[in-house]
Short mmCIF file of C-alpha atoms and ligand atoms in Angstrom, two decimals:
data_model
loop_
_atom_site.label_atom_id
_atom_site.label_comp_id
_atom_site.label_asym_id
_atom_site.label_seq_id
_atom_site.Cartn_x
_atom_site.Cartn_y
_atom_site.Cartn_z
CA MET A 75 -74.25 50.74 -98.38
CA ARG A 76 -73.20 48.03 -101.43
CA LEU A 77 -73.57 49.87 -104.53
CA LEU A 78 -73.45 48.64 -108.13
CA VAL A 79 -71.88 50.87 -110.44
CA THR A 80 -72.07 49.45 -114.21
CA GLY A 81 -70.61 51.78 -117.19
CA GLY A 82 -68.21 53.14 -114.18
CA ALA A 83 -64.95 52.91 -116.59
CA GLY A 84 -66.92 55.05 -119.19
CA PHE A 85 -67.49 59.00 -118.81
CA ILE A 86 -69.95 59.94 -116.26
CA GLY A 87 -69.35 56.56 -114.43
CA ALA A 88 -66.06 57.11 -113.56
CA ASN A 89 -66.69 60.67 -112.51
CA PHE A 90 -69.54 59.43 -110.52
CA VAL A 91 -67.31 56.62 -108.91
CA HIS A 92 -64.41 59.22 -108.52
CA GLN A 93 -67.36 61.61 -106.73
CA THR A 94 -68.67 58.94 -104.23
CA VAL A 95 -65.54 57.70 -103.07
CA ALA A 96 -64.71 61.35 -102.22
CA ASP A 97 -68.09 62.26 -100.88
CA ARG A 98 -69.65 59.16 -99.50
CA PRO A 99 -66.94 57.22 -97.10
CA ASP A 100 -69.54 54.81 -96.06
CA VAL A 101 -70.11 53.55 -99.57
CA GLN A 102 -68.58 50.62 -101.12
CA VAL A 103 -68.66 50.86 -104.78
CA THR A 104 -68.52 47.71 -106.76
CA VAL A 105 -67.97 48.84 -110.80
CA LEU A 106 -69.25 46.05 -113.43
CA ASP A 107 -67.81 47.49 -117.05
CA ALA A 108 -67.17 45.28 -120.00
CA LEU A 109 -64.33 47.64 -120.98
CA THR A 110 -65.54 48.23 -124.29
CA TYR A 111 -63.36 50.68 -126.90
CA ALA A 112 -65.29 53.60 -124.47
CA GLY A 113 -64.80 51.95 -121.44
CA ASN A 114 -60.82 52.57 -119.83
CA ARG A 115 -59.30 51.48 -116.48
CA ALA A 116 -57.08 54.24 -116.25
CA SER A 117 -60.27 56.16 -115.38
CA LEU A 118 -60.58 54.56 -112.23
CA ALA A 119 -56.68 54.34 -111.61
CA PRO A 120 -56.90 57.13 -109.42
CA VAL A 121 -59.38 55.24 -106.82
CA ALA A 122 -58.27 51.64 -107.88
CA ASP A 123 -58.04 50.61 -103.63
CA ARG A 124 -60.98 51.70 -103.31
CA ILE A 125 -62.98 49.62 -104.80
CA ASP A 126 -63.93 46.34 -106.24
CA PHE A 127 -63.72 46.33 -110.63
CA VAL A 128 -65.94 43.07 -112.54
CA HIS A 129 -64.86 43.35 -115.69
CA GLY A 130 -67.88 41.90 -117.81
CA ASP A 131 -71.00 42.80 -119.38
CA VAL A 132 -74.73 44.21 -118.27
CA THR A 133 -76.33 41.27 -120.53
CA ASP A 134 -74.64 38.54 -118.57
CA ALA A 135 -77.49 37.73 -116.74
CA ALA A 136 -76.06 35.10 -114.45
CA LEU A 137 -73.13 37.44 -113.68
CA VAL A 138 -75.95 40.02 -113.10
CA ASP A 139 -77.53 38.75 -111.06
CA ARG A 140 -74.69 37.87 -108.38
CA LEU A 141 -73.83 41.24 -108.21
CA VAL A 142 -76.64 42.64 -107.78
CA ALA A 143 -78.01 40.36 -105.32
CA GLY A 144 -74.86 41.17 -103.31
CA SER A 145 -75.75 45.05 -103.28
CA ASP A 146 -78.56 47.59 -101.79
CA ALA A 147 -78.42 49.87 -104.53
CA VAL A 148 -77.67 49.84 -108.33
CA VAL A 149 -77.31 53.27 -110.90
CA HIS A 150 -77.19 51.99 -114.51
CA PHE A 151 -74.20 54.21 -116.34
CA ALA A 152 -73.16 51.02 -119.13
CA ALA A 153 -74.17 52.10 -122.56
CA GLU A 154 -73.47 52.04 -125.74
CA SER A 155 -73.18 56.22 -125.91
CA HIS A 156 -72.28 57.27 -129.34
CA ASN A 157 -74.97 58.70 -132.25
CA ASP A 158 -72.77 58.68 -134.55
CA ASN A 159 -71.76 55.53 -134.22
CA SER A 160 -75.56 53.72 -133.78
CA LEU A 161 -76.07 55.45 -137.28
CA THR A 162 -72.94 52.92 -138.49
CA ASP A 163 -74.15 50.16 -136.40
CA PRO A 164 -77.24 49.77 -134.57
CA TRP A 165 -76.86 46.37 -132.95
CA PRO A 166 -74.23 46.91 -130.18
CA PHE A 167 -76.67 49.52 -128.72
CA VAL A 168 -79.42 47.10 -128.98
CA HIS A 169 -78.12 44.64 -127.24
CA THR A 170 -76.41 46.34 -124.73
CA ASN A 171 -79.22 49.44 -124.21
CA ILE A 172 -81.76 47.47 -123.97
CA VAL A 173 -80.54 43.97 -123.70
CA GLY A 174 -78.69 44.87 -120.96
CA THR A 175 -81.47 47.19 -119.05
CA VAL A 176 -83.95 44.24 -119.06
CA THR A 177 -81.21 42.01 -117.92
CA LEU A 178 -80.45 44.20 -114.45
CA LEU A 179 -83.88 44.82 -113.62
CA GLN A 180 -84.96 41.28 -114.11
CA ALA A 181 -82.31 41.02 -111.23
CA VAL A 182 -83.17 44.11 -109.49
CA ARG A 183 -86.70 42.68 -109.74
CA ALA A 184 -85.29 39.01 -107.99
CA HIS A 185 -83.45 40.32 -105.49
CA ASP A 186 -85.91 43.74 -104.16
CA VAL A 187 -82.87 46.50 -104.75
CA ARG A 188 -83.15 49.61 -105.50
CA TYR A 189 -81.76 51.03 -109.23
CA HIS A 190 -81.71 54.54 -110.62
CA HIS A 191 -81.87 54.37 -114.54
CA ILE A 192 -79.06 56.97 -116.27
CA SER A 193 -81.03 58.36 -119.81
CA THR A 194 -80.51 61.77 -121.69
CA ASP A 195 -82.60 64.18 -122.84
CA GLU A 196 -82.22 62.66 -126.37
CA VAL A 197 -85.39 60.72 -125.52
CA TYR A 198 -87.74 63.57 -126.44
CA GLY A 199 -86.02 63.91 -129.69
CA ASP A 200 -85.05 68.05 -130.84
CA LEU A 201 -86.50 71.42 -130.60
CA ALA A 202 -86.49 74.15 -133.01
CA LEU A 203 -84.07 76.80 -132.84
CA ASP A 204 -86.70 79.99 -131.61
CA ASP A 205 -89.18 77.13 -129.75
CA PRO A 206 -89.69 79.11 -126.34
CA ASP A 207 -90.62 75.56 -124.46
CA ARG A 208 -87.93 73.49 -123.22
CA PHE A 209 -88.24 69.40 -122.40
CA THR A 210 -89.90 68.54 -119.29
CA GLU A 211 -91.08 65.25 -117.50
CA THR A 212 -94.22 65.44 -119.81
CA THR A 213 -93.37 65.51 -122.77
CA ALA A 214 -93.67 62.85 -125.08
CA TYR A 215 -91.05 60.75 -126.61
CA ASN A 216 -89.52 61.53 -129.91
CA PRO A 217 -86.39 60.20 -130.20
CA SER A 218 -84.14 60.91 -133.37
CA SER A 219 -81.06 58.40 -133.91
CA PRO A 220 -80.61 54.39 -133.09
CA TYR A 221 -79.33 55.56 -130.12
CA SER A 222 -81.16 57.87 -128.70
CA ALA A 223 -84.35 55.51 -129.73
CA SER A 224 -82.62 52.28 -127.48
CA LYS A 225 -82.58 54.93 -124.61
CA ALA A 226 -86.13 55.63 -125.03
CA SER A 227 -86.69 51.76 -124.99
CA SER A 228 -84.61 51.50 -121.98
CA ASP A 229 -86.49 54.19 -119.83
CA MET A 230 -89.87 52.72 -121.26
CA LEU A 231 -88.66 49.01 -119.92
CA VAL A 232 -88.21 50.33 -116.69
CA ARG A 233 -90.68 52.32 -116.01
CA ALA A 234 -93.25 49.10 -117.15
CA TRP A 235 -90.74 47.28 -114.03
CA ALA A 236 -91.75 49.85 -111.70
CA ARG A 237 -95.30 49.79 -112.28
CA SER A 238 -96.17 46.20 -112.77
CA TYR A 239 -93.47 44.79 -110.35
CA GLY A 240 -93.26 47.45 -107.83
CA VAL A 241 -89.59 47.34 -108.89
CA ARG A 242 -87.76 50.86 -106.96
CA ALA A 243 -86.40 52.53 -109.45
CA THR A 244 -86.02 56.40 -110.00
CA LEU A 245 -84.73 57.74 -114.01
CA SER A 246 -82.95 61.26 -114.52
CA ASN A 247 -82.65 62.37 -118.30
CA CYS A 248 -79.63 64.82 -118.20
CA SER A 249 -78.47 66.95 -121.37
CA ASN A 250 -74.87 66.99 -122.55
CA ASN A 251 -72.55 66.22 -119.77
CA TYR A 252 -68.54 67.69 -120.69
CA GLY A 253 -65.61 67.70 -118.43
CA PRO A 254 -62.53 65.00 -117.85
CA TYR A 255 -62.59 61.47 -118.88
CA GLN A 256 -64.84 62.33 -121.93
CA HIS A 257 -63.94 59.98 -124.92
CA VAL A 258 -62.35 61.74 -127.54
CA GLU A 259 -65.10 60.73 -130.13
CA LYS A 260 -67.29 63.06 -128.43
CA PHE A 261 -67.43 66.82 -129.62
CA ILE A 262 -66.04 68.67 -127.14
CA PRO A 263 -62.45 66.71 -126.36
CA ARG A 264 -62.44 65.53 -130.33
CA GLN A 265 -62.03 69.47 -130.80
CA ILE A 266 -59.25 69.88 -127.56
CA THR A 267 -57.15 67.50 -128.69
CA ASN A 268 -57.40 68.75 -132.08
CA LEU A 269 -56.18 71.81 -131.72
CA LEU A 270 -53.63 70.15 -129.02
CA ASP A 271 -52.56 68.18 -132.33
CA GLY A 272 -52.52 71.12 -134.40
CA VAL A 273 -55.76 70.08 -136.45
CA ARG A 274 -58.69 72.56 -137.31
CA PRO A 275 -61.99 71.89 -134.98
CA LYS A 276 -64.82 70.09 -137.26
CA LEU A 277 -67.99 71.48 -137.01
CA TYR A 278 -70.91 69.35 -138.46
CA GLY A 279 -73.01 71.02 -141.44
CA GLN A 280 -73.75 74.17 -140.48
CA GLY A 281 -72.64 74.49 -136.50
CA ARG A 282 -76.04 75.62 -135.92
CA ASN A 283 -77.09 73.08 -133.61
CA VAL A 284 -77.73 73.85 -129.71
CA ARG A 285 -76.47 71.63 -127.24
CA ASP A 286 -77.57 72.27 -123.29
CA TRP A 287 -74.20 71.69 -121.36
CA ILE A 288 -73.83 70.41 -117.85
CA HIS A 289 -70.67 69.86 -116.38
CA VAL A 290 -70.49 66.32 -115.53
CA ASP A 291 -69.54 66.65 -111.37
CA ASP A 292 -73.11 68.43 -111.28
CA HIS A 293 -75.13 65.76 -113.93
CA ASN A 294 -73.21 63.38 -110.74
CA ARG A 295 -74.40 65.16 -107.70
CA ALA A 296 -78.09 65.59 -109.11
CA VAL A 297 -78.53 61.39 -109.69
CA TRP A 298 -77.02 61.42 -105.76
CA THR A 299 -79.93 64.09 -104.77
CA ILE A 300 -81.83 61.37 -106.50
CA LEU A 301 -80.93 58.38 -104.91
CA ASP A 302 -81.17 60.21 -101.52
CA ARG A 303 -84.46 62.39 -101.96
CA GLY A 304 -85.79 60.64 -105.03
CA ARG A 305 -89.46 59.60 -105.45
CA LEU A 306 -89.75 56.00 -106.73
CA GLY A 307 -91.15 56.11 -109.94
CA GLN A 308 -90.51 59.25 -110.79
CA THR A 309 -88.58 60.48 -113.38
CA TYR A 310 -86.53 63.72 -112.97
CA LEU A 311 -84.86 66.33 -115.69
CA ILE A 312 -81.06 67.25 -115.29
CA GLY A 313 -80.25 70.18 -116.90
CA ALA A 314 -77.77 73.63 -115.87
CA ASP A 315 -79.54 76.24 -118.40
CA GLY A 316 -76.23 76.01 -120.60
CA GLU A 317 -77.87 75.89 -123.81
CA VAL A 318 -74.67 77.34 -126.25
CA ASP A 319 -74.63 76.71 -130.27
CA ASN A 320 -72.04 74.67 -131.26
CA ARG A 321 -70.53 77.55 -133.67
CA THR A 322 -70.30 79.59 -129.98
CA VAL A 323 -68.31 76.71 -128.81
CA VAL A 324 -65.46 76.01 -131.31
CA ALA A 325 -65.39 79.44 -131.01
CA MET A 326 -64.56 79.79 -127.59
CA LEU A 327 -61.97 77.36 -127.73
CA LEU A 328 -60.45 78.92 -130.29
CA GLU A 329 -60.31 81.83 -128.24
CA ILE A 330 -59.06 79.79 -125.35
CA PHE A 331 -55.70 78.54 -127.46
CA GLY A 332 -54.96 82.03 -129.08
CA HIS A 333 -56.03 80.53 -132.66
CA ASP A 334 -57.94 82.97 -135.43
CA PRO A 335 -61.92 82.97 -134.24
CA GLN A 336 -62.02 81.71 -138.42
CA ASP A 337 -59.91 78.68 -138.21
CA PHE A 338 -62.26 75.85 -138.23
CA ASP A 339 -63.91 73.71 -140.87
CA PHE A 340 -67.22 72.50 -141.65
CA VAL A 341 -67.72 68.84 -142.14
CA ALA A 342 -70.33 66.34 -143.66
CA ASP A 343 -73.11 67.09 -141.24
CA ARG A 344 -74.85 64.08 -139.05
CA PRO A 345 -78.06 62.13 -140.78
CA GLY A 346 -80.66 63.25 -138.89
CA HIS A 347 -79.24 65.56 -136.38
CA ASP A 348 -80.84 67.25 -133.50
CA LEU A 349 -81.10 70.62 -134.04
CA ARG A 350 -81.66 71.66 -130.44
CA TYR A 351 -81.88 70.33 -127.12
CA ALA A 352 -83.18 72.26 -124.11
CA ILE A 353 -84.08 70.86 -120.54
CA ASP A 354 -85.73 72.56 -118.45
CA SER A 355 -84.94 71.15 -114.63
CA THR A 356 -88.11 72.76 -112.65
CA LEU A 357 -88.87 69.54 -110.27
CA LEU A 358 -85.71 68.57 -109.71
CA ARG A 359 -84.47 72.13 -108.40
CA THR A 360 -88.04 72.43 -106.81
CA GLU A 361 -88.40 69.35 -105.32
CA LEU A 362 -85.35 68.03 -104.35
CA GLY A 363 -83.10 71.21 -103.95
CA TRP A 364 -80.37 70.74 -106.25
CA GLN A 365 -78.50 73.21 -107.98
CA PRO A 366 -75.88 73.55 -110.28
CA THR A 367 -72.21 74.53 -108.82
CA TYR A 368 -70.29 75.60 -112.59
CA ARG A 369 -72.91 78.13 -113.36
CA ASP A 370 -69.99 79.63 -115.96
CA PHE A 371 -69.48 77.12 -118.88
CA ARG A 372 -66.50 79.39 -120.56
CA THR A 373 -64.84 78.50 -116.77
CA GLY A 374 -65.49 74.83 -117.04
CA LEU A 375 -64.52 75.18 -120.33
CA GLU A 376 -61.04 76.05 -119.94
CA ALA A 377 -60.38 73.69 -116.59
CA THR A 378 -61.50 71.11 -119.29
CA VAL A 379 -58.90 72.18 -121.64
CA ALA A 380 -56.43 72.24 -119.24
CA TRP A 381 -57.21 68.53 -118.29
CA TYR A 382 -57.07 67.30 -122.14
CA ARG A 383 -53.02 69.51 -121.56
CA ASP A 384 -52.04 67.79 -118.64
CA HIS A 385 -53.21 63.95 -119.42
CA GLU A 386 -52.50 63.55 -122.71
CA HIS A 387 -51.56 59.53 -121.36
CA TRP A 388 -54.64 58.97 -121.20
CA TRP A 389 -56.10 60.66 -124.24
CA ARG A 390 -53.81 59.59 -127.06
CA PRO A 391 -53.74 55.65 -126.97
CA THR A 392 -57.34 56.45 -128.89
CA LYS A 393 -56.86 59.20 -130.76
CA SER A 394 -55.54 58.20 -134.07
CA ALA A 395 -58.30 55.22 -134.46
CA THR A 396 -61.06 57.64 -133.79
CA GLU A 397 -60.09 59.93 -136.27
CA ALA A 398 -59.67 57.47 -138.38
CA GLY A 399 -63.48 56.32 -138.43
CA TYR A 400 -64.41 59.60 -139.11
CA ALA A 401 -62.59 60.39 -142.18
CA ARG A 402 -64.12 57.16 -143.39
CA THR A 403 -67.61 59.01 -142.75
CA GLY A 404 -66.19 62.35 -144.12
CA GLN A 405 -66.19 64.13 -140.72
P1 LIG B 48 -69.29 56.37 -122.42
O1 LIG B 48 -69.61 55.55 -123.70
O2 LIG B 48 -67.78 57.08 -122.07
O3 LIG B 48 -69.25 54.64 -121.28
C1 LIG B 48 -70.14 54.27 -121.16
C2 LIG B 48 -69.21 52.64 -120.33
O4 LIG B 48 -70.15 51.88 -120.44
C3 LIG B 48 -68.02 52.28 -121.28
O5 LIG B 48 -66.90 51.75 -119.80
C4 LIG B 48 -68.37 51.09 -121.71
O6 LIG B 48 -67.11 50.24 -121.47
C5 LIG B 48 -69.59 50.07 -120.39
N1 LIG B 48 -69.62 49.39 -121.99
C6 LIG B 48 -70.23 49.78 -122.59
N2 LIG B 48 -71.06 48.45 -122.85
C7 LIG B 48 -71.36 47.94 -122.24
C8 LIG B 48 -71.80 46.40 -121.33
N3 LIG B 48 -72.67 46.20 -122.04
N4 LIG B 48 -71.60 46.13 -120.61
C9 LIG B 48 -70.75 46.53 -119.36
N5 LIG B 48 -70.67 47.84 -119.45
C10 LIG B 48 -70.51 48.36 -120.70
O7 LIG B 48 -70.57 56.78 -122.00
P2 LIG B 48 -70.68 58.09 -121.40
O8 LIG B 48 -70.85 59.36 -121.59
O9 LIG B 48 -70.32 58.53 -120.03
O10 LIG B 48 -72.80 57.64 -120.85
C11 LIG B 48 -73.27 57.03 -119.68
C12 LIG B 48 -74.78 56.99 -119.62
O11 LIG B 48 -75.06 58.12 -119.73
C13 LIG B 48 -75.33 56.53 -120.84
O12 LIG B 48 -76.28 55.41 -120.30
C14 LIG B 48 -75.75 57.33 -121.41
O13 LIG B 48 -76.69 57.46 -122.23
C15 LIG B 48 -76.03 58.79 -120.26
N6 LIG B 48 -75.98 60.21 -120.66
C16 LIG B 48 -75.19 60.60 -121.40
C17 LIG B 48 -74.26 62.14 -121.60
C18 LIG B 48 -73.37 62.45 -122.11
O14 LIG B 48 -73.56 63.40 -122.37
N7 LIG B 48 -72.58 61.59 -122.34
C19 LIG B 48 -75.44 62.77 -121.35
C20 LIG B 48 -76.98 62.23 -121.04
C21 LIG B 48 -76.92 60.83 -120.44
O1 LIG B 49 -66.67 66.89 -134.42
C1 LIG B 49 -68.15 67.05 -134.15
N1 LIG B 49 -67.97 68.35 -134.92
C2 LIG B 49 -69.59 68.52 -134.46
O2 LIG B 49 -70.09 69.85 -135.14
C3 LIG B 49 -68.04 66.17 -133.29
C4 LIG B 49 -67.84 64.71 -132.65
C5 LIG B 49 -69.73 66.36 -132.95
N2 LIG B 49 -70.55 67.72 -133.41
C6 LIG B 49 -71.85 68.29 -133.05
C7 LIG B 49 -72.53 67.64 -132.87
C8 LIG B 49 -74.06 67.33 -132.33
O3 LIG B 49 -74.36 68.98 -132.52
O4 LIG B 49 -71.62 68.75 -131.66
C9 LIG B 49 -73.05 68.04 -131.06
C10 LIG B 49 -72.57 67.19 -129.37
O5 LIG B 49 -72.41 66.13 -130.09
P1 LIG B 49 -71.61 64.63 -129.46
O6 LIG B 49 -70.12 65.06 -128.72
O7 LIG B 49 -71.40 63.50 -130.45
O8 LIG B 49 -72.88 64.69 -128.52
P2 LIG B 49 -74.41 64.62 -129.22
O9 LIG B 49 -75.18 63.86 -129.60
O10 LIG B 49 -75.44 65.71 -128.76
O11 LIG B 49 -74.96 63.46 -127.79
C11 LIG B 49 -74.45 63.57 -126.25
O12 LIG B 49 -75.34 63.94 -125.33
C12 LIG B 49 -76.45 63.49 -125.26
C13 LIG B 49 -73.93 62.30 -125.85
O13 LIG B 49 -72.76 61.27 -126.85
C14 LIG B 49 -75.26 61.37 -125.24
O14 LIG B 49 -74.66 59.88 -125.01
C15 LIG B 49 -76.26 62.18 -124.51
O15 LIG B 49 -77.34 61.42 -124.06
#
């Protein structure tokens, strides 16, 4: 199988490529990545001699058409992915997440190539803290930020291309990922690298917001399960029953580092900050038989701390510019 992976130099994409190279020797991987501030070729260094890497943009129609024509399937991870950035400048989100998805859809349509679309639970908006319901495949879309609205748009485009043009597509909407190679702008790596630098963790608002954490390897195993056995046209929610509020995440990190539980700061809240995400992944589990392998968040968090401790050369070059950006918004 010749597989085109967009965004393979990013957090989830790079972990997907590592997993694919390790578990699927029959798959020939080509990565297409623009190497934005979020892309890092060093994340692919351990598998560099096992894959083809193309430095390019998913909105480049001629390039995308040529790469898709030579592929049996596409997994589309490439995106602008950070909510805070989308609030400062939404245009790259419209460009990459919406125009980029249409560019790929036109190519897979022209060459009848299997397509899997990577999306997020944020398309559904948020839940109250005490709401007994969780998101399902039929929850109405209600995105809050420019990022989640652009992802919602891209999902709708995929559904339209599947229905009207018969594109062989599946979609997945996953909850918050954690693990190695995640950019230091994101919550967990930001706090880990702050602690490694002797800086106190920073909680937005009151820190009561809940995220449904899943290890990136479990997300990627679910993506492969859907590629292997998913029903065409179907959306699958991916989640590992990992609801934890941000305060608790910071408390766990402070404990892992042996610091006082009060050694953190509250900073300015994110405008429009979603309160809670929670995924009901029954369809994926019952229809396709997927299950998470990381069942204990604390253990996965300890492994992630160890990875950042051992890979300072990977994260150090991006740390100070990221913190300078946060300083400008009071975060
Ligand atoms: P990331 O920001 O770490 O990586 C994105 C990658 O896409 C980078 O390598 C970047 O260089 C590349 N890219 C950006 N614009 C591009 C363009 N125009 N052309 C080609 N490449 C481009 O993001 P991530 O956290 O790995 O997220 C990957 C996907 O998973 C995204 O679609 C995101 O919406 C989705 N997702 C993420 C999470 C999460 O918790 N991180 C959860 C659910 C879904
Ligand atoms: O310093 C911080 N302090 C803080 O309290 C940062 C960076 C974040 N937060 C909070 C905001 C959120 O409630 O932590 C939570 C997680 O924040 P992010 O890591 O920015 O993730 P989130 O906004 O939840 O979105 C993530 O999950 C869904 C990914 O970035 C998206 O790409 C994905 O779609």
